[in-house]
Amino acid sequence: MSKVINIKSIKVSCSQCSLSQLCLPRNLDHEDFEALSSIVKRERPLLKGEPLFELGQPFKSLFAIRTGSVKVFLPTNEGDEQIVGFHMPGELLGFDGMGHDSHSCSAVALESTSICELPYNRLQDIARELPSLTEHFMTLMSNEIADEHAMMLMLAKKSAEARMATFLLSLSARFSKRGFSARQFNLTMSRHDIANYLGLAVETVSRIMTHMQDAGIINVDRRFVSIENMDGLRGLAGFTSTSPVCAEHHE
Amino acid sequence: MSKVINIKSIKVSCSQCSLSQLCLPRNLDHEDFEALSSIVKRERPLLKGEPLFELGQPFKSLFAIRTGSVKVFLPTNEGDEQIVGFHMPGELLGFDGMGHDSHSCSAVALESTSICELPYNRLQDIARELPSLTEHFMTLMSNEIADEHAMMLMLAKKSAEARMATFLLSLSARFSKRGFSARQFNLTMSRHDIANYLGLAVETVSRIMTHMQDAGIINVDRRFVSIENMDGLRGLAGFTSTSPVCAEHHE
DNA sequence: CGGCCTATTGACGCTACTCAACATGAGTGG
DNA sequence: CCACTCATGTTGAGTAGCGTCAATAGGCCG
């Protein structure tokens, strides 16, 4: 009996989910929450390496991350991949397929990851009664566009060291926003993934992390990162002390 | 009197505009066109270098390009800019501000450019009666996301030569789509802008264009480009100059 | 313990940047 | 019409940053 209750407790309403402020509009009333909760599908968690969606698959849903993390990537014509984003709890994925038949990129879990699936046709039904939902998706999409602009700037102009510093600051800010420490966290992605995302070689990422450690900016032990000198890191990233930590929204 | 008629003739309806198939949904009837036409503002054309909108300005409208072209860019903290896109007739701009108070990037005209301004609050009114309009904007935004993913791949992985080739092919395809030659066109942007966009130095862009000309792939005279060997250009766009396939078989 | 995968470190080379000189064209004024 | 200037583009020489290749170390799991 207690088991049944446990299973039910997993299927919490969106109104009780601490992440809803990240993936849903803020002005929802109880009824709105119920309508949204009723269409959310929660399958078993994905294991590390399992795809959330893949390039070319029909677009049917948006996906919100509850726990875990995900990488989004394109195939390259040399047979490997280009990672275009990492996503953590509270973030919505799948906008690439919005208004299209199929997804234009792939997403796989970086660790055990639980997901809320939001079937798009059901979302459209709700959005008809709830214009702020459409508005909210627009906001999230334009955030994604702004993030990608910032990423293009980084890839086009910044040095390897500045890219790495910016990446760590971005993770720090996102962990912090979710109530975790801004100074200490575990990377959920491999060095290979980091290098791929930042347009660098794995060896370069490795070297830069040791340089930063030698300079007393960070401490690294495998995937555990501890930021020892936040201002120093901001300096490496190319930000003045008054400029924003990073341009990333990732709500 | 004839002058008045001329001025009026500039204010054509969207239904008569050959570009409407690019910036508006396809299933519109006469009434829809009239509703949209009635809210479109057409100011005097922008001169070269004049801003269409600027970072931080309140977001009030989307903008469609009628004639001319525009570059969109972010400021860098070194004081210069990073160009994140070029836009030509039939394309809609300003999605970066959607769902926000203000624009997250700037746009300036590269040449004399005439614009249709679409006030966003009026658009929302129309969209309430015309769901396919919202759907269309979603499609355009997700296209923009997909384009930026492709750009990130390019900046992270491709050689200077491949970037330049990809850029020329992209222009070619876009001119072609608008009824112009896919093989001959004028660049509306300077070498400086091209280099900035592609994350290269101006000198590199210049050298690569001469190399391509020497190889018989293109002909360049100032801003006029003529593609002499489309397949050759596609080859350059797909493989790095050091990749085995190119080095072995295409010396 | 042994195999495998991920990460680190070093040596070397290449791509593309920087610096600098020069060429060309557009615009201006005499 | 030419001379002048300024902006834009081209070309060359030298170099730095980062990638490639290769060897080694360390953690994880059967």
Coordinates of C-alpha atoms (C1' of nucleotides) in Angstrom, one line a residue:
Chain A
M1 CA 0.0 0.0 0.0
S2 CA 2.7 2.4 0.9
K3 CA 4.3 1.4 -2.4
V4 CA 1.3 2.5 -4.3
I5 CA 1.4 5.9 -2.6
N6 CA 5.1 6.2 -3.5
I7 CA 4.4 5.6 -7.1
K8 CA 1.6 8.1 -7.1
S9 CA 3.7 10.6 -5.3
I10 CA 6.1 10.6 -8.3
K11 CA 3.3 11.9 -10.4
V12 CA 3.1 15.2 -8.7
S13 CA 1.1 18.0 -10.2
C14 CA 3.0 20.8 -11.9
S15 CA 1.7 23.1 -9.2
Q16 CA 3.8 21.2 -6.6
C17 CA 6.9 21.0 -8.8
S18 CA 9.6 23.5 -7.7
L19 CA 10.8 23.6 -11.3
S20 CA 7.5 24.8 -12.8
Q21 CA 8.7 28.4 -12.3
L22 CA 11.4 27.6 -14.8
C23 CA 9.5 25.8 -17.5
L24 CA 6.0 27.3 -17.1
P25 CA 4.6 30.9 -17.1
R26 CA 4.3 32.5 -13.6
N27 CA 0.8 33.7 -13.6
L28 CA -1.0 30.4 -13.7
D29 CA -3.9 29.6 -11.4
H30 CA -4.9 26.2 -10.0
E31 CA -7.0 25.3 -13.0
D32 CA -4.3 26.1 -15.4
F33 CA -1.9 23.9 -13.5
E34 CA -4.4 21.1 -13.4
A35 CA -4.9 21.3 -17.2
L36 CA -1.2 21.2 -17.8
S37 CA -0.5 18.4 -15.3
S38 CA -3.2 16.3 -16.9
I39 CA -1.4 16.2 -20.3
V40 CA 2.1 15.6 -19.0
K41 CA 3.5 12.2 -19.7
R42 CA 6.2 10.9 -17.4
E43 CA 7.8 7.7 -18.8
R44 CA 10.5 5.8 -17.0
P45 CA 13.8 7.7 -16.6
L46 CA 16.2 7.7 -19.4
L47 CA 19.5 5.9 -18.8
K48 CA 22.8 7.5 -19.7
G49 CA 23.2 7.6 -23.5
E50 CA 19.5 7.0 -24.2
P51 CA 18.0 9.4 -26.8
L52 CA 15.2 11.8 -25.8
F53 CA 14.6 12.6 -29.5
E54 CA 16.6 12.2 -32.6
L55 CA 17.1 14.2 -35.8
G56 CA 14.5 13.5 -38.4
Q57 CA 12.0 12.0 -35.9
P58 CA 8.5 13.4 -36.1
F59 CA 8.0 16.4 -33.8
K60 CA 5.3 15.6 -31.3
S61 CA 6.2 17.0 -27.9
L62 CA 8.3 19.4 -25.9
F63 CA 10.3 17.9 -23.1
A64 CA 11.0 19.4 -19.7
I65 CA 13.9 18.0 -17.6
R66 CA 13.0 17.0 -14.0
T67 CA 16.3 15.6 -12.9
G68 CA 19.5 14.7 -14.7
S69 CA 20.9 16.4 -17.8
V70 CA 20.9 16.2 -21.6
K71 CA 23.1 17.2 -24.5
V72 CA 21.7 18.4 -27.8
F73 CA 23.7 17.9 -31.0
L74 CA 23.9 17.8 -34.8
P75 CA 25.7 15.2 -36.8
T76 CA 28.7 16.5 -38.8
N77 CA 29.5 15.3 -42.3
E78 CA 32.7 13.8 -40.9
G79 CA 30.6 11.3 -39.0
D80 CA 31.0 12.8 -35.5
E81 CA 28.7 15.3 -33.7
Q82 CA 28.6 19.0 -32.8
I83 CA 27.1 19.6 -29.4
V84 CA 25.0 22.8 -29.5
G85 CA 23.7 22.8 -25.9
F86 CA 23.6 21.2 -22.5
H87 CA 20.4 21.2 -20.6
M88 CA 19.6 20.8 -16.9
P89 CA 16.4 20.5 -14.7
G90 CA 13.7 23.0 -15.4
E91 CA 14.7 23.6 -19.0
L92 CA 12.4 22.9 -21.9
L93 CA 13.7 21.2 -25.1
G94 CA 12.5 20.5 -28.5
F95 CA 11.8 24.0 -29.8
D96 CA 13.8 23.1 -32.9
G97 CA 10.8 21.1 -34.1
M98 CA 8.2 23.7 -33.4
G99 CA 6.2 24.5 -36.5
H100 CA 7.9 21.6 -38.3
D101 CA 7.2 18.0 -39.0
S102 CA 10.5 16.7 -37.5
H103 CA 13.3 17.5 -35.2
S104 CA 16.4 19.2 -36.6
C105 CA 18.7 17.9 -33.9
S106 CA 19.2 15.0 -31.5
A107 CA 19.2 14.9 -27.7
V108 CA 20.6 12.2 -25.4
A109 CA 20.8 11.8 -21.6
L110 CA 24.2 12.5 -20.0
E111 CA 23.1 10.5 -16.9
S112 CA 20.0 9.0 -15.5
T113 CA 17.4 11.6 -16.4
S114 CA 13.7 11.9 -15.8
I115 CA 11.6 13.8 -18.2
C116 CA 8.1 15.4 -18.4
E117 CA 6.8 15.1 -21.9
L118 CA 4.3 17.7 -23.1
P119 CA 2.4 16.5 -26.2
Y120 CA 2.3 19.5 -28.5
N121 CA -1.2 19.1 -29.9
R122 CA -2.5 19.0 -26.3
L123 CA -0.4 22.1 -25.5
Q124 CA -2.0 23.9 -28.4
D125 CA -5.4 23.1 -27.0
I126 CA -4.5 24.6 -23.7
A127 CA -2.8 27.6 -25.2
R128 CA -6.0 28.5 -27.0
E129 CA -7.5 29.2 -23.5
L130 CA -4.3 30.4 -22.0
P131 CA -2.5 33.0 -24.3
S132 CA 0.3 33.5 -21.7
L133 CA 1.4 29.9 -22.5
T134 CA 2.1 30.8 -26.1
E135 CA 3.8 34.0 -25.0
H136 CA 5.9 32.0 -22.6
F137 CA 7.1 29.6 -25.3
M138 CA 8.0 32.6 -27.5
T139 CA 10.0 34.0 -24.6
L140 CA 11.8 30.7 -24.2
M141 CA 12.6 30.4 -27.9
S142 CA 13.9 33.9 -28.1
N143 CA 16.1 33.2 -25.0
E144 CA 17.4 30.2 -26.9
I145 CA 18.2 32.5 -29.9
A146 CA 19.9 35.0 -27.6
D147 CA 22.0 32.2 -26.0
E148 CA 23.0 31.0 -29.4
H149 CA 24.1 34.5 -30.5
A150 CA 26.3 34.6 -27.4
M151 CA 27.7 31.2 -28.3
M152 CA 28.5 32.3 -31.8
L153 CA 30.3 35.3 -30.4
M154 CA 32.3 33.0 -28.2
L155 CA 33.2 30.6 -30.9
A156 CA 34.1 33.4 -33.3
K157 CA 36.1 35.7 -31.0
K158 CA 37.2 34.2 -27.7
S159 CA 40.4 32.3 -26.9
A160 CA 40.3 28.7 -25.6
E161 CA 40.8 29.9 -22.0
A162 CA 38.0 32.5 -22.2
R163 CA 35.6 29.8 -23.7
M164 CA 36.4 27.5 -20.8
A165 CA 36.0 30.2 -18.2
T166 CA 32.7 31.3 -19.7
F167 CA 31.5 27.8 -19.8
L168 CA 32.2 27.2 -16.1
L169 CA 30.6 30.5 -15.2
S170 CA 27.5 29.6 -17.2
L171 CA 27.2 26.3 -15.3
S172 CA 27.8 28.0 -12.0
A173 CA 25.0 30.5 -12.6
R174 CA 22.6 27.8 -13.7
F175 CA 23.4 25.6 -10.7
S176 CA 23.0 28.6 -8.5
K177 CA 19.6 29.4 -10.0
R178 CA 18.4 25.9 -9.1
G179 CA 19.4 26.3 -5.5
F180 CA 22.8 24.5 -5.7
S181 CA 26.2 25.9 -4.9
A182 CA 27.6 28.4 -7.5
R183 CA 31.1 27.5 -6.3
Q184 CA 31.1 23.7 -6.3
F185 CA 29.5 21.3 -8.7
N186 CA 29.9 18.1 -10.7
L187 CA 30.2 18.2 -14.4
T188 CA 27.7 15.8 -16.0
M189 CA 29.5 15.8 -19.3
S190 CA 32.9 14.3 -20.3
R191 CA 35.9 16.4 -21.3
H192 CA 35.2 15.2 -24.8
D193 CA 31.8 16.7 -24.7
I194 CA 33.0 20.0 -23.3
A195 CA 35.7 20.2 -25.9
N196 CA 33.2 19.4 -28.7
Y197 CA 30.8 22.0 -27.4
L198 CA 33.5 24.7 -27.1
G199 CA 35.1 24.0 -30.5
L200 CA 38.3 22.8 -28.9
A201 CA 40.4 19.7 -28.7
V202 CA 40.1 17.5 -25.6
E203 CA 43.8 18.0 -24.9
T204 CA 43.3 21.8 -24.9
V205 CA 40.4 21.5 -22.4
S206 CA 42.5 19.3 -20.2
R207 CA 45.5 21.7 -20.3
I208 CA 43.4 24.8 -19.6
M209 CA 41.8 23.2 -16.6
T210 CA 45.3 22.4 -15.1
H211 CA 46.5 25.9 -15.9
M212 CA 43.4 27.3 -14.1
Q213 CA 44.1 25.0 -11.2
D214 CA 47.8 26.0 -11.0
A215 CA 46.7 29.6 -11.0
G216 CA 44.4 29.0 -8.0
I217 CA 41.3 29.9 -10.0
I218 CA 39.6 26.5 -9.7
N219 CA 40.1 23.1 -8.2
V220 CA 39.3 20.0 -10.3
D221 CA 39.1 16.4 -9.3
R222 CA 37.8 14.4 -12.2
R223 CA 34.3 15.8 -12.7
F224 CA 34.1 17.7 -9.5
V225 CA 34.8 21.4 -10.0
S226 CA 35.3 24.0 -7.2
I227 CA 35.7 27.6 -8.1
E228 CA 38.3 29.2 -5.8
N229 CA 38.4 32.7 -7.4
M230 CA 35.2 33.8 -9.0
D231 CA 36.5 37.2 -10.0
G232 CA 39.6 35.6 -11.5
L233 CA 37.4 33.3 -13.5
R234 CA 35.3 36.3 -14.7
G235 CA 38.6 38.0 -15.7
L236 CA 39.6 35.0 -17.8
A237 CA 36.2 34.9 -19.4
G238 CA 36.7 38.5 -20.6
F239 CA 34.0 40.1 -18.5
T240 CA 34.6 43.3 -16.6
S241 CA 33.6 43.2 -12.9
T242 CA 30.4 45.1 -13.8
S243 CA 29.3 43.1 -16.7
P244 CA 26.8 40.3 -16.4
V245 CA 28.2 36.9 -15.5
C246 CA 27.0 35.5 -18.8
A247 CA 24.4 36.0 -21.4
E248 CA 22.7 32.7 -20.9
H249 CA 19.0 32.6 -19.9
H250 CA 18.3 28.8 -19.7
E251 CA 15.2 29.2 -17.7
Chain B
M1 CA -1.2 64.7 -58.5
S2 CA 0.7 61.9 -60.1
K3 CA 3.2 62.3 -57.2
V4 CA 0.4 61.4 -54.7
I5 CA -0.4 58.3 -56.8
N6 CA 3.2 57.3 -56.8
I7 CA 3.4 57.5 -53.0
K8 CA 0.2 55.5 -52.6
S9 CA 1.5 52.9 -55.1
I10 CA 4.4 52.2 -52.7
K11 CA 1.9 51.2 -50.0
V12 CA 0.9 48.0 -51.8
S13 CA -1.1 45.4 -50.1
C14 CA 0.7 42.3 -48.7
S15 CA -1.5 40.3 -51.1
Q16 CA 0.3 41.9 -54.0
C17 CA 3.8 41.6 -52.6
S18 CA 5.8 38.8 -54.1
L19 CA 7.7 38.4 -50.9
S20 CA 4.6 37.6 -48.8
Q21 CA 5.1 33.9 -49.4
L22 CA 8.4 34.2 -47.6
C23 CA 7.3 36.3 -44.5
L24 CA 3.7 35.3 -44.1
P25 CA 1.8 32.0 -43.9
R26 CA 0.6 30.5 -47.1
N27 CA -3.0 29.8 -46.4
L28 CA -4.2 33.4 -46.0
D29 CA -7.4 34.6 -47.7
H30 CA -8.2 38.1 -48.9
E31 CA -9.5 39.3 -45.5
D32 CA -6.4 38.1 -43.7
F33 CA -4.2 39.9 -46.1
E34 CA -6.2 43.1 -45.7
A35 CA -6.0 42.8 -41.9
L36 CA -2.3 42.4 -42.0
S37 CA -1.8 45.1 -44.7
S38 CA -3.7 47.5 -42.5
I39 CA -1.2 47.4 -39.6
V40 CA 2.0 47.4 -41.7
K41 CA 3.9 50.6 -41.3
R42 CA 6.3 51.6 -44.1
E43 CA 8.6 54.4 -43.2
R44 CA 11.1 56.0 -45.5
P45 CA 13.9 53.6 -46.5
L46 CA 16.9 53.3 -44.3
L47 CA 20.2 54.5 -45.6
K48 CA 23.3 52.5 -45.4
G49 CA 24.5 52.3 -41.8
E50 CA 21.2 53.4 -40.3
P51 CA 19.9 51.2 -37.5
L52 CA 16.6 49.2 -37.8
F53 CA 16.7 48.5 -34.0
E54 CA 19.3 48.5 -31.4
L55 CA 20.2 46.4 -28.4
G56 CA 18.3 47.5 -25.3
Q57 CA 15.6 49.3 -27.2
P58 CA 12.0 48.4 -26.3
F59 CA 10.7 45.6 -28.4
K60 CA 7.6 46.8 -30.2
S61 CA 7.6 45.4 -33.8
L62 CA 8.8 42.7 -36.1
F63 CA 10.4 43.9 -39.3
A64 CA 10.2 42.4 -42.8
I65 CA 12.8 43.4 -45.4
R66 CA 11.3 44.6 -48.7
T67 CA 14.5 45.6 -50.5
G68 CA 18.1 45.9 -49.5
S69 CA 19.8 44.0 -46.7
V70 CA 20.7 44.1 -43.0
K71 CA 23.2 42.8 -40.6
V72 CA 22.4 41.7 -37.1
F73 CA 25.1 41.9 -34.4
L74 CA 26.0 41.9 -30.7
P75 CA 28.6 44.2 -29.2
T76 CA 31.6 42.4 -27.8
N77 CA 33.3 43.6 -24.6
E78 CA 36.3 44.6 -26.6
G79 CA 34.3 47.3 -28.1
D80 CA 33.7 45.9 -31.6
E81 CA 30.9 43.7 -32.8
Q82 CA 30.0 40.1 -33.6
I83 CA 27.7 39.8 -36.6
V84 CA 25.3 36.9 -36.0
G85 CA 23.3 37.1 -39.3
F86 CA 22.7 38.8 -42.6
H87 CA 19.2 39.3 -43.8
M88 CA 17.7 39.8 -47.3
P89 CA 14.3 40.6 -48.8
G90 CA 11.4 38.5 -47.5
E91 CA 13.0 37.7 -44.2
L92 CA 11.5 38.7 -40.8
L93 CA 13.7 40.2 -38.1
G94 CA 13.3 41.0 -34.4
F95 CA 12.4 37.6 -32.9
D96 CA 15.1 38.1 -30.4
G97 CA 12.8 40.6 -28.6
M98 CA 9.7 38.3 -28.7
G99 CA 8.3 37.8 -25.3
H100 CA 10.8 40.4 -23.9
D101 CA 10.8 44.0 -23.1
S102 CA 13.7 44.9 -25.2
H103 CA 15.9 43.7 -28.1
S104 CA 18.9 41.6 -27.3
C105 CA 20.8 42.6 -30.5
S106 CA 21.1 45.4 -33.0
A107 CA 20.4 45.5 -36.7
V108 CA 21.7 48.1 -39.3
A109 CA 21.1 48.5 -43.0
L110 CA 24.0 47.4 -45.3
E111 CA 22.6 49.5 -48.1
S112 CA 19.5 51.5 -48.9
T113 CA 16.8 49.2 -47.4
S114 CA 13.1 49.5 -47.3
I115 CA 11.2 47.8 -44.4
C116 CA 7.7 46.7 -43.5
E117 CA 7.2 47.3 -39.8
L118 CA 4.7 45.0 -38.1
P119 CA 3.7 46.3 -34.6
Y120 CA 3.6 43.4 -32.3
N121 CA 0.5 44.2 -30.3
R122 CA -1.5 44.6 -33.5
L123 CA 0.0 41.3 -34.7
Q124 CA -1.2 39.6 -31.5
D125 CA -4.7 40.9 -32.1
I126 CA -4.7 39.4 -35.6
A127 CA -3.1 36.2 -34.4
R128 CA -6.0 35.6 -32.0
E129 CA -8.3 35.2 -35.0
L130 CA -5.7 33.6 -37.2
P131 CA -3.8 30.8 -35.3
S132 CA -1.8 30.0 -38.4
L133 CA 0.0 33.3 -37.9
T134 CA 1.4 32.2 -34.5
E135 CA 2.3 28.9 -35.9
H136 CA 4.1 30.6 -38.7
F137 CA 6.2 32.7 -36.3
M138 CA 7.0 29.6 -34.3
T139 CA 8.2 28.0 -37.6
L140 CA 10.4 31.0 -38.4
M141 CA 11.9 31.1 -34.9
S142 CA 12.7 27.4 -35.0
N143 CA 14.2 27.9 -38.4
E144 CA 16.4 30.6 -36.9
I145 CA 17.4 28.2 -34.1
A146 CA 18.3 25.6 -36.7
D147 CA 20.4 28.1 -38.7
E148 CA 22.3 29.1 -35.6
H149 CA 23.0 25.5 -34.7
A150 CA 24.5 25.1 -38.2
M151 CA 26.5 28.2 -37.7
M152 CA 27.8 26.9 -34.4
L153 CA 28.9 23.7 -36.1
M154 CA 30.6 25.8 -38.7
L155 CA 32.5 28.0 -36.2
A156 CA 33.5 25.0 -34.0
K157 CA 34.6 22.6 -36.7
K158 CA 35.1 24.0 -40.2
S159 CA 38.3 25.4 -41.7
A160 CA 38.4 29.0 -42.9
E161 CA 38.1 27.8 -46.5
A162 CA 35.0 25.6 -45.7
R163 CA 33.4 28.5 -43.9
M164 CA 33.8 30.8 -46.8
A165 CA 32.5 28.2 -49.3
T166 CA 29.5 27.5 -47.0
F167 CA 28.8 31.2 -46.8
L168 CA 28.9 31.7 -50.6
L169 CA 26.6 28.6 -51.1
S170 CA 24.2 30.0 -48.5
L171 CA 24.0 33.4 -50.3
S172 CA 23.6 31.6 -53.6
A173 CA 20.7 29.5 -52.4
R174 CA 19.0 32.5 -50.9
F175 CA 19.4 34.7 -54.0
S176 CA 18.1 31.8 -56.1
K177 CA 15.0 31.4 -53.8
R178 CA 14.2 35.0 -54.5
G179 CA 14.4 34.6 -58.3
F180 CA 17.9 35.9 -58.8
S181 CA 20.9 34.0 -60.2
A182 CA 22.4 31.3 -58.0
R183 CA 25.7 31.8 -59.9
Q184 CA 26.2 35.5 -60.0
F185 CA 25.5 38.1 -57.3
N186 CA 26.8 41.2 -55.5
L187 CA 27.8 40.9 -51.9
T188 CA 26.1 43.6 -50.0
M189 CA 28.5 43.3 -47.1
S190 CA 32.2 44.3 -46.8
R191 CA 35.1 41.8 -46.4
H192 CA 35.3 43.1 -42.9
D193 CA 31.7 42.0 -42.2
I194 CA 32.2 38.6 -43.8
A195 CA 35.3 38.0 -41.8
N196 CA 33.6 39.1 -38.6
Y197 CA 30.6 36.9 -39.3
L198 CA 32.7 33.8 -40.1
G199 CA 35.1 34.3 -37.1
L200 CA 38.1 35.0 -39.4
A201 CA 40.5 37.8 -40.1
V202 CA 39.8 40.1 -43.1
E203 CA 43.2 39.0 -44.6
T204 CA 42.1 35.4 -44.4
V205 CA 38.9 36.1 -46.3
S206 CA 40.7 38.0 -48.9
R207 CA 43.4 35.2 -49.4
I208 CA 40.8 32.5 -49.6
M209 CA 38.8 34.4 -52.2
T210 CA 41.9 34.7 -54.4
H211 CA 42.8 31.0 -53.8
M212 CA 39.3 30.1 -54.9
Q213 CA 39.6 32.3 -57.9
D214 CA 43.0 30.8 -58.8
A215 CA 41.4 27.3 -58.5
G216 CA 38.7 28.3 -61.0
I217 CA 36.0 27.9 -58.4
I218 CA 34.8 31.4 -58.4
N219 CA 35.4 34.8 -60.0
V220 CA 35.5 37.9 -57.9
D221 CA 35.6 41.5 -58.9
R222 CA 35.2 43.7 -55.8
R223 CA 31.8 42.8 -54.5
F224 CA 30.6 40.9 -57.6
V225 CA 30.9 37.1 -57.2
S226 CA 30.5 34.6 -60.0
I227 CA 30.5 30.9 -59.1
E228 CA 32.3 29.0 -61.8
N229 CA 32.3 25.5 -60.3
M230 CA 29.3 24.9 -58.0
D231 CA 30.3 21.3 -57.2
G232 CA 33.9 22.4 -56.5
L233 CA 32.5 25.0 -54.0
R234 CA 30.3 22.3 -52.4
G235 CA 33.4 20.2 -52.0
L236 CA 35.2 22.9 -50.3
A237 CA 32.3 23.5 -48.0
G238 CA 32.1 19.9 -46.9
F239 CA 35.7 18.8 -46.4
T240 CA 38.5 20.6 -44.6
S241 CA 41.5 21.3 -46.8
T242 CA 43.5 18.8 -44.7
S243 CA 40.9 16.1 -44.9
P244 CA 42.3 13.0 -46.6
V245 CA 39.7 13.0 -49.4
C246 CA 40.7 16.5 -50.5
A247 CA 44.4 16.2 -50.0
E248 CA 44.6 12.8 -51.9
H249 CA 42.3 13.3 -54.8
H250 CA 41.7 17.0 -55.3
E251 CA 45.2 18.6 -55.3
Chain C
dC1 C1' 44.1 -8.8 -11.7
dG2 C1' 43.6 -7.3 -16.5
dG3 C1' 41.1 -4.8 -20.0
dC4 C1' 38.9 -0.6 -21.2
dC5 C1' 37.7 4.0 -21.2
dT6 C1' 38.7 8.7 -19.8
dA7 C1' 41.9 12.1 -18.8
dT8 C1' 46.6 14.1 -18.7
dT9 C1' 51.0 15.5 -20.4
dG10 C1' 54.6 16.4 -23.9
dA11 C1' 56.6 17.2 -28.6
dC12 C1' 55.7 19.0 -32.9
dG13 C1' 53.4 21.2 -36.9
dC14 C1' 49.9 23.8 -39.2
dT15 C1' 46.2 27.0 -39.6
dA16 C1' 45.0 31.3 -39.3
dC17 C1' 46.3 35.8 -36.8
dT18 C1' 49.1 40.0 -36.5
dC19 C1' 51.7 43.5 -38.3
dA20 C1' 52.9 46.1 -42.2
dA21 C1' 53.2 47.7 -46.8
dC22 C1' 50.8 48.6 -50.8
dA23 C1' 46.8 48.9 -54.3
dT24 C1' 42.5 50.4 -55.8
dG25 C1' 38.3 52.9 -55.9
dA26 C1' 35.1 56.5 -54.3
dG27 C1' 34.3 60.9 -53.0
dT28 C1' 35.8 65.8 -52.7
dG29 C1' 37.4 70.2 -53.8
dG30 C1' 40.2 73.1 -56.6
Chain D
dC1 C1' 39.9 67.4 -65.3
dC2 C1' 43.4 66.2 -61.9
dA3 C1' 45.2 65.9 -57.2
dC4 C1' 44.2 64.6 -52.6
dT5 C1' 42.3 61.9 -49.0
dC6 C1' 39.9 58.2 -46.9
dA7 C1' 37.9 53.7 -46.9
dT8 C1' 38.3 49.2 -48.5
dG9 C1' 40.8 45.4 -50.1
dT10 C1' 45.1 42.7 -51.3
dT11 C1' 49.5 40.6 -50.5
dG12 C1' 53.7 39.2 -47.9
dA13 C1' 56.5 37.8 -43.7
dG14 C1' 56.7 36.2 -39.2
dT15 C1' 54.5 34.0 -35.3
dA16 C1' 51.3 32.2 -31.7
dG17 C1' 47.7 29.5 -30.4
dC18 C1' 45.7 25.4 -30.8
dG19 C1' 45.3 20.8 -33.1
dT20 C1' 47.4 16.3 -34.0
dC21 C1' 50.0 12.5 -32.7
dA22 C1' 51.7 9.6 -29.2
dA23 C1' 52.8 7.9 -24.7
dT24 C1' 51.3 7.5 -20.0
dA25 C1' 48.4 7.6 -15.9
dG26 C1' 44.2 6.7 -13.3
dG27 C1' 39.5 5.0 -12.4
dC28 C1' 35.9 1.5 -13.1
dC29 C1' 34.0 -3.0 -13.7
dG30 C1' 34.0 -7.7 -14.6

